[in-house]
């Protein structure tokens, strides 16, 4: 008690602890990180827990230990002695933290050691382009609010964070930490510089949760989408399946939208074409394709398919995809048409059409099904249910297009998978 009374008897708390006022007060600071508490992507605020360590020399708090019973250190309240008025420049709460409850250890040679701690919340500009494979760099700016560099020299004692008591976070992995000292000159104090210490933490998001519960279901849904082109049109479920998948992607998009900041400057990859929007676009296109295929299946435009469509479907697409049944259908159909056209052109001298034997008609019916017979051009006996043939031709074209769109969308869906693999490999970096 006598020592504290003697030290504080004429002590002025607001005066810098220098007998010669022209001398600068050197304040060494370091930060010990205990935990990454939270990163609020919507508000762009990082909250960490830990404590600052500030050390300086107070020339007014010096005593001879032998005079005071060999006492070499005491503990004083920051309310009673001078402290560097440190503030977090980019704080998300209040500028000056409530550090008055953290006591200061003072040694007999005037060395002061102050370790205020708690939660530190500060703003952080986030780059959400590669979410959830993103890497963020956030900086806490510590400054002396009332003192210029020639009065208080705020500097760092270490180039990195103290990680002795760090508790690993479930979502974020620390890649590196850095501490730098800088000077800031304000426009209204151009002749004076204010010292600042920047505590920077670089961290990478652990994507396992997002991959398992958002991205993997999207990938699985996208391949279920291919079943649309394997379902027969008669089932009546092609369009409803596509619409159901589109609704599912919309739900996942809402989940992602709740996590990312409301900004148009950077849209995350999972909301861009590579993932959700890409899959939604593929689903929309597949629904439109299936709608066209269903229309073709049920008779198209009530007339024979145009020549360019027949040539493209039976000669080009069927050949490229090795659809032998479609090529065989087209070959038999053309043969039938040639037979029918030849029959109708065989006329007698009086203009009558030469009759065709019933046995030939029966044989042709067995070779080509009733649906595959070509319509006659002039004699009803040359035709076997021509309208049924038209439907069969449209159905066969729809089958060919179904197979074409299946492979096109399969290749279309491989693109985001390749991008996903590259992002995963990019994220495999050693972290803390």
One Martini backbone bead per residue (centre of mass of N, CA, C, O) as a GRO file, in nm:
protein
  432
    1UNK     BB    1   0.057   0.061  -0.021
    2UNK     BB    2   0.298   0.262   0.004
    3UNK     BB    3   0.396   0.235  -0.285
    4UNK     BB    4   0.140   0.335  -0.430
    5UNK     BB    5   0.125   0.607  -0.287
    6UNK     BB    6   0.403   0.714  -0.383
    7UNK     BB    7   0.355   0.686  -0.693
    8UNK     BB    8   0.049   0.844  -0.696
    9UNK     BB    9   0.062   1.121  -0.559
   10UNK     BB   10   0.184   1.288  -0.842
   11UNK     BB   11   0.018   1.152  -1.059
   12UNK     BB   12  -0.038   1.184  -1.417
   13UNK     BB   13  -0.245   1.023  -1.633
   14UNK     BB   14  -0.229   1.217  -1.905
   15UNK     BB   15   0.071   1.191  -1.897
   16UNK     BB   16   0.346   1.118  -2.033
   17UNK     BB   17   0.604   0.874  -1.942
   18UNK     BB   18   0.806   1.152  -1.941
   19UNK     BB   19   1.040   1.362  -1.833
   20UNK     BB   20   1.104   1.405  -2.130
   21UNK     BB   21   0.884   1.530  -2.366
   22UNK     BB   22   1.067   1.465  -2.633
   23UNK     BB   23   1.019   1.180  -2.578
   24UNK     BB   24   0.935   0.874  -2.680
   25UNK     BB   25   0.685   0.623  -2.669
   26UNK     BB   26   0.734   0.283  -2.655
   27UNK     BB   27   0.504   0.046  -2.809
   28UNK     BB   28   0.454  -0.292  -2.764
   29UNK     BB   29   0.280  -0.525  -2.980
   30UNK     BB   30   0.058  -0.811  -2.947
   31UNK     BB   31  -0.119  -1.108  -3.077
   32UNK     BB   32  -0.341  -1.353  -2.933
   33UNK     BB   33  -0.489  -1.630  -3.065
   34UNK     BB   34  -0.780  -1.832  -2.988
   35UNK     BB   35  -1.033  -1.755  -3.193
   36UNK     BB   36  -1.267  -1.807  -3.440
   37UNK     BB   37  -1.582  -1.702  -3.406
   38UNK     BB   38  -1.679  -1.515  -3.669
   39UNK     BB   39  -1.826  -1.496  -4.011
   40UNK     BB   40  -2.010  -1.239  -4.158
   41UNK     BB   41  -2.113  -1.225  -4.480
   42UNK     BB   42  -2.341  -1.014  -4.484
   43UNK     BB   43  -2.174  -0.790  -4.293
   44UNK     BB   44  -1.866  -0.816  -4.296
   45UNK     BB   45  -1.769  -0.974  -4.013
   46UNK     BB   46  -1.502  -1.024  -3.787
   47UNK     BB   47  -1.467  -1.259  -3.511
   48UNK     BB   48  -1.235  -1.255  -3.244
   49UNK     BB   49  -1.028  -1.421  -3.002
   50UNK     BB   50  -0.821  -1.259  -2.745
   51UNK     BB   51  -0.497  -1.085  -2.691
   52UNK     BB   52  -0.330  -0.812  -2.586
   53UNK     BB   53   0.017  -0.689  -2.586
   54UNK     BB   54   0.148  -0.425  -2.383
   55UNK     BB   55   0.464  -0.238  -2.390
   56UNK     BB   56   0.621  -0.014  -2.148
   57UNK     BB   57   0.775   0.288  -2.016
   58UNK     BB   58   0.757   0.426  -1.682
   59UNK     BB   59   0.933   0.690  -1.530
   60UNK     BB   60   0.727   0.719  -1.268
   61UNK     BB   61   0.752   0.385  -1.209
   62UNK     BB   62   1.005   0.397  -0.988
   63UNK     BB   63   1.196   0.169  -0.772
   64UNK     BB   64   1.329   0.045  -0.470
   65UNK     BB   65   1.310  -0.266  -0.346
   66UNK     BB   66   1.456  -0.223  -0.064
   67UNK     BB   67   1.247  -0.006   0.040
   68UNK     BB   68   0.997  -0.238  -0.031
   69UNK     BB   69   1.060  -0.537   0.046
   70UNK     BB   70   1.154  -0.656  -0.240
   71UNK     BB   71   0.962  -0.525  -0.443
   72UNK     BB   72   0.924  -0.575  -0.810
   73UNK     BB   73   0.595  -0.586  -0.823
   74UNK     BB   74   0.284  -0.458  -0.954
   75UNK     BB   75  -0.076  -0.385  -0.948
   76UNK     BB   76  -0.267  -0.183  -1.176
   77UNK     BB   77  -0.493   0.039  -1.274
   78UNK     BB   78  -0.585   0.200  -1.572
   79UNK     BB   79  -0.721   0.443  -1.409
   80UNK     BB   80  -0.429   0.546  -1.264
   81UNK     BB   81  -0.267   0.524  -1.533
   82UNK     BB   82  -0.093   0.526  -1.807
   83UNK     BB   83  -0.224   0.472  -2.143
   84UNK     BB   84  -0.257   0.363  -2.448
   85UNK     BB   85  -0.483   0.493  -2.684
   86UNK     BB   86  -0.634   0.232  -2.807
   87UNK     BB   87  -0.770   0.150  -3.137
   88UNK     BB   88  -1.014   0.028  -3.362
   89UNK     BB   89  -1.056   0.147  -3.676
   90UNK     BB   90  -1.245  -0.121  -3.794
   91UNK     BB   91  -1.478  -0.139  -3.618
   92UNK     BB   92  -1.810  -0.293  -3.537
   93UNK     BB   93  -1.850  -0.128  -3.278
   94UNK     BB   94  -1.640   0.017  -3.069
   95UNK     BB   95  -1.360   0.196  -3.058
   96UNK     BB   96  -1.345   0.164  -2.747
   97UNK     BB   97  -1.258  -0.058  -2.530
   98UNK     BB   98  -1.330  -0.254  -2.237
   99UNK     BB   99  -1.015  -0.237  -2.050
  100UNK     BB  100  -1.033  -0.154  -1.732
  101UNK     BB  101  -1.025  -0.460  -1.604
  102UNK     BB  102  -0.728  -0.470  -1.694
  103UNK     BB  103  -0.444  -0.514  -1.553
  104UNK     BB  104  -0.120  -0.380  -1.452
  105UNK     BB  105   0.213  -0.464  -1.482
  106UNK     BB  106   0.470  -0.342  -1.253
  107UNK     BB  107   0.797  -0.265  -1.247
  108UNK     BB  108   1.072  -0.119  -1.092
  109UNK     BB  109   1.177  -0.007  -1.394
  110UNK     BB  110   0.881   0.067  -1.549
  111UNK     BB  111   0.763  -0.185  -1.658
  112UNK     BB  112   0.481  -0.240  -1.871
  113UNK     BB  113   0.194  -0.476  -1.858
  114UNK     BB  114  -0.069  -0.531  -2.099
  115UNK     BB  115  -0.377  -0.766  -2.119
  116UNK     BB  116  -0.615  -0.734  -2.321
  117UNK     BB  117  -0.940  -0.895  -2.375
  118UNK     BB  118  -1.149  -1.077  -2.620
  119UNK     BB  119  -1.366  -0.952  -2.851
  120UNK     BB  120  -1.299  -0.890  -3.207
  121UNK     BB  121  -1.471  -0.659  -3.414
  122UNK     BB  122  -1.440  -0.640  -3.776
  123UNK     BB  123  -1.402  -0.535  -4.078
  124UNK     BB  124  -1.448  -0.720  -4.404
  125UNK     BB  125  -1.354  -0.759  -4.725
  126UNK     BB  126  -1.516  -0.975  -4.937
  127UNK     BB  127  -1.442  -1.260  -5.152
  128UNK     BB  128  -1.710  -1.446  -5.329
  129UNK     BB  129  -1.633  -1.590  -5.599
  130UNK     BB  130  -1.527  -1.890  -5.457
  131UNK     BB  131  -1.768  -1.985  -5.331
  132UNK     BB  132  -1.656  -2.232  -5.101
  133UNK     BB  133  -1.334  -2.168  -5.218
  134UNK     BB  134  -1.241  -1.948  -5.027
  135UNK     BB  135  -1.024  -1.664  -4.959
  136UNK     BB  136  -0.941  -1.473  -4.668
  137UNK     BB  137  -0.857  -1.121  -4.581
  138UNK     BB  138  -0.801  -0.988  -4.254
  139UNK     BB  139  -0.794  -0.660  -4.082
  140UNK     BB  140  -0.659  -0.520  -3.788
  141UNK     BB  141  -0.669  -0.179  -3.671
  142UNK     BB  142  -0.416  -0.042  -3.474
  143UNK     BB  143  -0.440   0.265  -3.277
  144UNK     BB  144  -0.347   0.595  -3.187
  145UNK     BB  145  -0.572   0.841  -3.138
  146UNK     BB  146  -0.393   1.088  -2.975
  147UNK     BB  147  -0.113   1.000  -3.109
  148UNK     BB  148   0.174   1.058  -3.248
  149UNK     BB  149   0.481   0.942  -3.356
  150UNK     BB  150   0.642   1.161  -3.161
  151UNK     BB  151   0.495   1.035  -2.894
  152UNK     BB  152   0.390   0.744  -3.007
  153UNK     BB  153   0.543   0.423  -3.067
  154UNK     BB  154   0.378   0.202  -3.255
  155UNK     BB  155   0.469  -0.145  -3.232
  156UNK     BB  156   0.589  -0.454  -3.321
  157UNK     BB  157   0.718  -0.761  -3.172
  158UNK     BB  158   0.579  -0.927  -3.409
  159UNK     BB  159   0.510  -1.086  -3.735
  160UNK     BB  160   0.298  -1.257  -3.570
  161UNK     BB  161   0.093  -1.453  -3.424
  162UNK     BB  162  -0.022  -1.590  -3.139
  163UNK     BB  163  -0.067  -1.973  -3.119
  164UNK     BB  164  -0.070  -2.131  -2.839
  165UNK     BB  165  -0.417  -2.115  -2.790
  166UNK     BB  166  -0.534  -2.226  -3.042
  167UNK     BB  167  -0.860  -2.292  -3.181
  168UNK     BB  168  -1.002  -2.473  -3.399
  169UNK     BB  169  -1.198  -2.441  -3.678
  170UNK     BB  170  -1.471  -2.576  -3.860
  171UNK     BB  171  -1.455  -2.368  -4.130
  172UNK     BB  172  -1.165  -2.246  -4.066
  173UNK     BB  173  -0.835  -2.205  -4.211
  174UNK     BB  174  -0.518  -2.118  -4.140
  175UNK     BB  175  -0.249  -1.996  -4.335
  176UNK     BB  176  -0.186  -1.692  -4.220
  177UNK     BB  177   0.014  -1.442  -4.049
  178UNK     BB  178   0.029  -1.073  -3.996
  179UNK     BB  179   0.256  -0.801  -3.893
  180UNK     BB  180   0.220  -0.441  -3.935
  181UNK     BB  181   0.375  -0.126  -3.975
  182UNK     BB  182   0.219   0.200  -3.995
  183UNK     BB  183   0.135   0.511  -4.158
  184UNK     BB  184  -0.099   0.782  -4.105
  185UNK     BB  185  -0.240   1.040  -4.316
  186UNK     BB  186  -0.435   1.306  -4.275
  187UNK     BB  187  -0.585   1.572  -4.427
  188UNK     BB  188  -0.605   1.743  -4.140
  189UNK     BB  189  -0.287   1.605  -4.084
  190UNK     BB  190  -0.032   1.640  -4.288
  191UNK     BB  191   0.218   1.684  -4.064
  192UNK     BB  192   0.099   1.410  -3.941
  193UNK     BB  193   0.163   1.091  -3.792
  194UNK     BB  194   0.004   0.771  -3.747
  195UNK     BB  195   0.030   0.491  -3.580
  196UNK     BB  196   0.012   0.143  -3.705
  197UNK     BB  197  -0.129  -0.189  -3.656
  198UNK     BB  198  -0.141  -0.479  -3.865
  199UNK     BB  199  -0.372  -0.752  -3.840
  200UNK     BB  200  -0.331  -1.042  -4.038
  201UNK     BB  201  -0.569  -1.286  -4.176
  202UNK     BB  202  -0.541  -1.599  -4.343
  203UNK     BB  203  -0.818  -1.783  -4.488
  204UNK     BB  204  -0.981  -2.103  -4.537
  205UNK     BB  205  -1.239  -2.276  -4.649
  206UNK     BB  206  -1.427  -2.546  -4.549
  207UNK     BB  207  -1.604  -2.748  -4.799
  208UNK     BB  208  -1.743  -3.012  -4.701
  209UNK     BB  209  -2.028  -2.922  -4.624
  210UNK     BB  210  -2.106  -2.794  -4.902
  211UNK     BB  211  -2.057  -3.048  -5.069
  212UNK     BB  212  -2.256  -3.250  -4.920
  213UNK     BB  213  -2.530  -3.038  -4.895
  214UNK     BB  214  -2.515  -2.896  -5.198
  215UNK     BB  215  -2.338  -2.998  -5.440
  216UNK     BB  216  -2.398  -3.303  -5.453
  217UNK     BB  217  -2.707  -3.282  -5.494
  218UNK     BB  218  -2.680  -3.124  -5.760
  219UNK     BB  219  -2.532  -3.341  -5.918
  220UNK     BB  220  -2.746  -3.561  -5.886
  221UNK     BB  221  -2.977  -3.403  -6.018
  222UNK     BB  222  -2.841  -3.364  -6.294
  223UNK     BB  223  -2.844  -3.681  -6.357
  224UNK     BB  224  -3.148  -3.715  -6.336
  225UNK     BB  225  -3.205  -3.544  -6.585
  226UNK     BB  226  -3.132  -3.773  -6.795
  227UNK     BB  227  -3.401  -3.938  -6.757
  228UNK     BB  228  -3.580  -3.777  -6.949
  229UNK     BB  229  -3.438  -3.925  -7.214
  230UNK     BB  230  -3.540  -4.228  -7.113
  231UNK     BB  231  -3.818  -4.161  -7.107
  232UNK     BB  232  -4.108  -4.223  -7.223
  233UNK     BB  233  -4.360  -4.037  -7.358
  234UNK     BB  234  -4.603  -4.216  -7.249
  235UNK     BB  235  -4.568  -4.155  -6.937
  236UNK     BB  236  -4.589  -3.827  -6.872
  237UNK     BB  237  -4.292  -3.744  -6.698
  238UNK     BB  238  -4.084  -3.553  -6.830
  239UNK     BB  239  -4.172  -3.264  -6.743
  240UNK     BB  240  -4.215  -3.305  -6.435
  241UNK     BB  241  -3.923  -3.378  -6.373
  242UNK     BB  242  -3.791  -3.112  -6.463
  243UNK     BB  243  -3.951  -2.922  -6.276
  244UNK     BB  244  -3.862  -3.050  -6.008
  245UNK     BB  245  -3.559  -2.989  -6.044
  246UNK     BB  246  -3.587  -2.682  -6.070
  247UNK     BB  247  -3.698  -2.641  -5.783
  248UNK     BB  248  -3.454  -2.757  -5.632
  249UNK     BB  249  -3.250  -2.543  -5.731
  250UNK     BB  250  -3.400  -2.302  -5.606
  251UNK     BB  251  -3.357  -2.385  -5.313
  252UNK     BB  252  -3.045  -2.381  -5.317
  253UNK     BB  253  -3.026  -2.081  -5.395
  254UNK     BB  254  -3.150  -1.974  -5.131
  255UNK     BB  255  -2.932  -2.080  -4.942
  256UNK     BB  256  -2.696  -1.919  -5.065
  257UNK     BB  257  -2.823  -1.629  -5.040
  258UNK     BB  258  -2.808  -1.628  -4.717
  259UNK     BB  259  -2.478  -1.616  -4.704
  260UNK     BB  260  -2.434  -1.391  -4.894
  261UNK     BB  261  -2.384  -1.094  -4.999
  262UNK     BB  262  -2.557  -0.794  -5.097
  263UNK     BB  263  -2.411  -0.814  -5.410
  264UNK     BB  264  -2.287  -0.731  -5.754
  265UNK     BB  265  -1.969  -0.760  -5.761
  266UNK     BB  266  -1.998  -1.067  -5.632
  267UNK     BB  267  -2.057  -1.387  -5.755
  268UNK     BB  268  -2.073  -1.690  -5.675
  269UNK     BB  269  -1.998  -1.988  -5.812
  270UNK     BB  270  -2.262  -2.130  -5.696
  271UNK     BB  271  -2.428  -1.885  -5.866
  272UNK     BB  272  -2.313  -1.966  -6.122
  273UNK     BB  273  -2.268  -2.151  -6.407
  274UNK     BB  274  -2.110  -2.393  -6.275
  275UNK     BB  275  -2.363  -2.445  -6.100
  276UNK     BB  276  -2.664  -2.358  -6.036
  277UNK     BB  277  -2.715  -2.193  -6.296
  278UNK     BB  278  -2.617  -2.411  -6.481
  279UNK     BB  279  -2.827  -2.626  -6.398
  280UNK     BB  280  -3.078  -2.454  -6.455
  281UNK     BB  281  -3.023  -2.420  -6.753
  282UNK     BB  282  -3.020  -2.720  -6.823
  283UNK     BB  283  -3.309  -2.775  -6.728
  284UNK     BB  284  -3.456  -2.578  -6.912
  285UNK     BB  285  -3.355  -2.700  -7.179
  286UNK     BB  286  -3.467  -2.988  -7.127
  287UNK     BB  287  -3.764  -2.910  -7.114
  288UNK     BB  288  -3.780  -2.797  -7.400
  289UNK     BB  289  -3.686  -3.054  -7.541
  290UNK     BB  290  -3.911  -3.241  -7.431
  291UNK     BB  291  -4.146  -3.087  -7.552
  292UNK     BB  292  -4.065  -3.138  -7.846
  293UNK     BB  293  -4.062  -3.448  -7.831
  294UNK     BB  294  -4.359  -3.488  -7.752
  295UNK     BB  295  -4.474  -3.359  -8.005
  296UNK     BB  296  -4.348  -3.557  -8.204
  297UNK     BB  297  -4.469  -3.820  -8.085
  298UNK     BB  298  -4.781  -3.689  -8.137
  299UNK     BB  299  -4.740  -3.598  -8.471
  300UNK     BB  300  -4.659  -3.314  -8.472
  301UNK     BB  301  -4.793  -3.151  -8.779
  302UNK     BB  302  -4.978  -3.362  -8.945
  303UNK     BB  303  -4.713  -3.424  -9.111
  304UNK     BB  304  -4.454  -3.470  -9.278
  305UNK     BB  305  -4.144  -3.455  -9.230
  306UNK     BB  306  -3.900  -3.284  -9.312
  307UNK     BB  307  -3.620  -3.346  -9.486
  308UNK     BB  308  -3.404  -3.226  -9.291
  309UNK     BB  309  -3.503  -3.398  -9.050
  310UNK     BB  310  -3.469  -3.680  -9.170
  311UNK     BB  311  -3.170  -3.659  -9.244
  312UNK     BB  312  -3.064  -3.578  -8.964
  313UNK     BB  313  -3.177  -3.824  -8.803
  314UNK     BB  314  -3.110  -4.085  -8.998
  315UNK     BB  315  -2.816  -4.005  -9.123
  316UNK     BB  316  -2.660  -3.851  -8.890
  317UNK     BB  317  -2.741  -3.919  -8.594
  318UNK     BB  318  -2.774  -4.228  -8.617
  319UNK     BB  319  -2.483  -4.274  -8.712
  320UNK     BB  320  -2.328  -4.136  -8.474
  321UNK     BB  321  -2.507  -4.323  -8.248
  322UNK     BB  322  -2.574  -4.612  -8.349
  323UNK     BB  323  -2.886  -4.629  -8.475
  324UNK     BB  324  -3.006  -4.896  -8.632
  325UNK     BB  325  -3.319  -4.884  -8.609
  326UNK     BB  326  -3.349  -4.610  -8.757
  327UNK     BB  327  -3.210  -4.688  -9.021
  328UNK     BB  328  -3.398  -4.929  -9.085
  329UNK     BB  329  -3.658  -4.773  -9.095
  330UNK     BB  330  -3.578  -4.585  -9.332
  331UNK     BB  331  -3.513  -4.805  -9.541
  332UNK     BB  332  -3.793  -4.946  -9.548
  333UNK     BB  333  -3.960  -4.697  -9.609
  334UNK     BB  334  -3.834  -4.621  -9.885
  335UNK     BB  335  -3.901  -4.888 -10.020
  336UNK     BB  336  -4.208  -4.863  -9.991
  337UNK     BB  337  -4.241  -4.604 -10.155
  338UNK     BB  338  -4.132  -4.713 -10.420
  339UNK     BB  339  -4.346  -4.931 -10.453
  340UNK     BB  340  -4.594  -4.745 -10.447
  341UNK     BB  341  -4.515  -4.559 -10.681
  342UNK     BB  342  -4.491  -4.783 -10.897
  343UNK     BB  343  -4.785  -4.882 -10.883
  344UNK     BB  344  -4.929  -4.603 -10.956
  345UNK     BB  345  -4.776  -4.589 -11.252
  346UNK     BB  346  -4.926  -4.849 -11.341
  347UNK     BB  347  -5.085  -4.831 -11.650
  348UNK     BB  348  -5.314  -4.849 -11.866
  349UNK     BB  349  -5.433  -4.752 -12.168
  350UNK     BB  350  -5.714  -4.652 -12.014
  351UNK     BB  351  -5.594  -4.550 -11.709
  352UNK     BB  352  -5.569  -4.788 -11.536
  353UNK     BB  353  -5.492  -4.953 -11.260
  354UNK     BB  354  -5.299  -5.196 -11.169
  355UNK     BB  355  -5.342  -5.464 -11.004
  356UNK     BB  356  -5.282  -5.604 -10.690
  357UNK     BB  357  -5.203  -5.855 -10.516
  358UNK     BB  358  -5.284  -5.992 -10.215
  359UNK     BB  359  -5.013  -6.135 -10.156
  360UNK     BB  360  -4.831  -5.885 -10.173
  361UNK     BB  361  -4.967  -5.724  -9.950
  362UNK     BB  362  -4.921  -5.933  -9.724
  363UNK     BB  363  -4.612  -5.941  -9.743
  364UNK     BB  364  -4.567  -5.641  -9.686
  365UNK     BB  365  -4.698  -5.645  -9.406
  366UNK     BB  366  -4.491  -5.840  -9.279
  367UNK     BB  367  -4.234  -5.669  -9.332
  368UNK     BB  368  -4.420  -5.424  -9.278
  369UNK     BB  369  -4.573  -5.257  -9.075
  370UNK     BB  370  -4.855  -5.079  -9.067
  371UNK     BB  371  -4.705  -4.813  -8.967
  372UNK     BB  372  -4.473  -4.825  -9.215
  373UNK     BB  373  -4.656  -4.742  -9.432
  374UNK     BB  374  -4.696  -4.577  -9.711
  375UNK     BB  375  -4.850  -4.344  -9.873
  376UNK     BB  376  -5.056  -4.303 -10.122
  377UNK     BB  377  -5.092  -4.127 -10.437
  378UNK     BB  378  -5.357  -4.296 -10.594
  379UNK     BB  379  -5.397  -4.582 -10.442
  380UNK     BB  380  -5.544  -4.735 -10.177
  381UNK     BB  381  -5.394  -5.020 -10.214
  382UNK     BB  382  -5.099  -4.886 -10.147
  383UNK     BB  383  -5.227  -4.844  -9.856
  384UNK     BB  384  -5.150  -4.864  -9.490
  385UNK     BB  385  -5.227  -4.651  -9.288
  386UNK     BB  386  -5.089  -4.350  -9.319
  387UNK     BB  387  -5.128  -4.206  -9.039
  388UNK     BB  388  -4.962  -4.415  -8.881
  389UNK     BB  389  -4.697  -4.362  -9.021
  390UNK     BB  390  -4.655  -4.072  -8.936
  391UNK     BB  391  -4.636  -4.134  -8.635
  392UNK     BB  392  -4.394  -4.328  -8.657
  393UNK     BB  393  -4.193  -4.120  -8.770
  394UNK     BB  394  -4.206  -3.919  -8.536
  395UNK     BB  395  -4.125  -4.119  -8.314
  396UNK     BB  396  -3.846  -4.188  -8.428
  397UNK     BB  397  -3.735  -3.900  -8.411
  398UNK     BB  398  -3.774  -3.867  -8.105
  399UNK     BB  399  -3.574  -4.092  -8.030
  400UNK     BB  400  -3.325  -3.965  -8.155
  401UNK     BB  401  -3.337  -3.696  -7.992
  402UNK     BB  402  -3.320  -3.820  -7.716
  403UNK     BB  403  -3.031  -3.934  -7.754
  404UNK     BB  404  -2.892  -3.671  -7.824
  405UNK     BB  405  -2.963  -3.510  -7.559
  406UNK     BB  406  -2.830  -3.699  -7.364
  407UNK     BB  407  -2.532  -3.650  -7.461
  408UNK     BB  408  -2.523  -3.346  -7.451
  409UNK     BB  409  -2.591  -3.319  -7.140
  410UNK     BB  410  -2.363  -3.491  -7.040
  411UNK     BB  411  -2.139  -3.302  -7.142
  412UNK     BB  412  -2.250  -3.044  -7.006
  413UNK     BB  413  -2.208  -3.168  -6.703
  414UNK     BB  414  -1.889  -3.202  -6.708
  415UNK     BB  415  -1.789  -2.913  -6.671
  416UNK     BB  416  -1.844  -2.860  -6.361
  417UNK     BB  417  -1.680  -3.105  -6.267
  418UNK     BB  418  -1.405  -3.005  -6.364
  419UNK     BB  419  -1.413  -2.744  -6.198
  420UNK     BB  420  -1.439  -2.877  -5.921
  421UNK     BB  421  -1.168  -3.024  -5.922
  422UNK     BB  422  -0.993  -2.767  -5.945
  423UNK     BB  423  -1.090  -2.638  -5.676
  424UNK     BB  424  -1.002  -2.866  -5.488
  425UNK     BB  425  -0.701  -2.855  -5.562
  426UNK     BB  426  -0.669  -2.554  -5.479
  427UNK     BB  427  -0.754  -2.620  -5.161
  428UNK     BB  428  -0.488  -2.801  -5.118
  429UNK     BB  429  -0.370  -2.659  -4.832
  430UNK     BB  430  -0.171  -2.587  -4.586
  431UNK     BB  431  -0.299  -2.564  -4.254
  432UNK     BB  432  -0.415  -2.459  -3.919
   0.00000   0.00000   0.00000
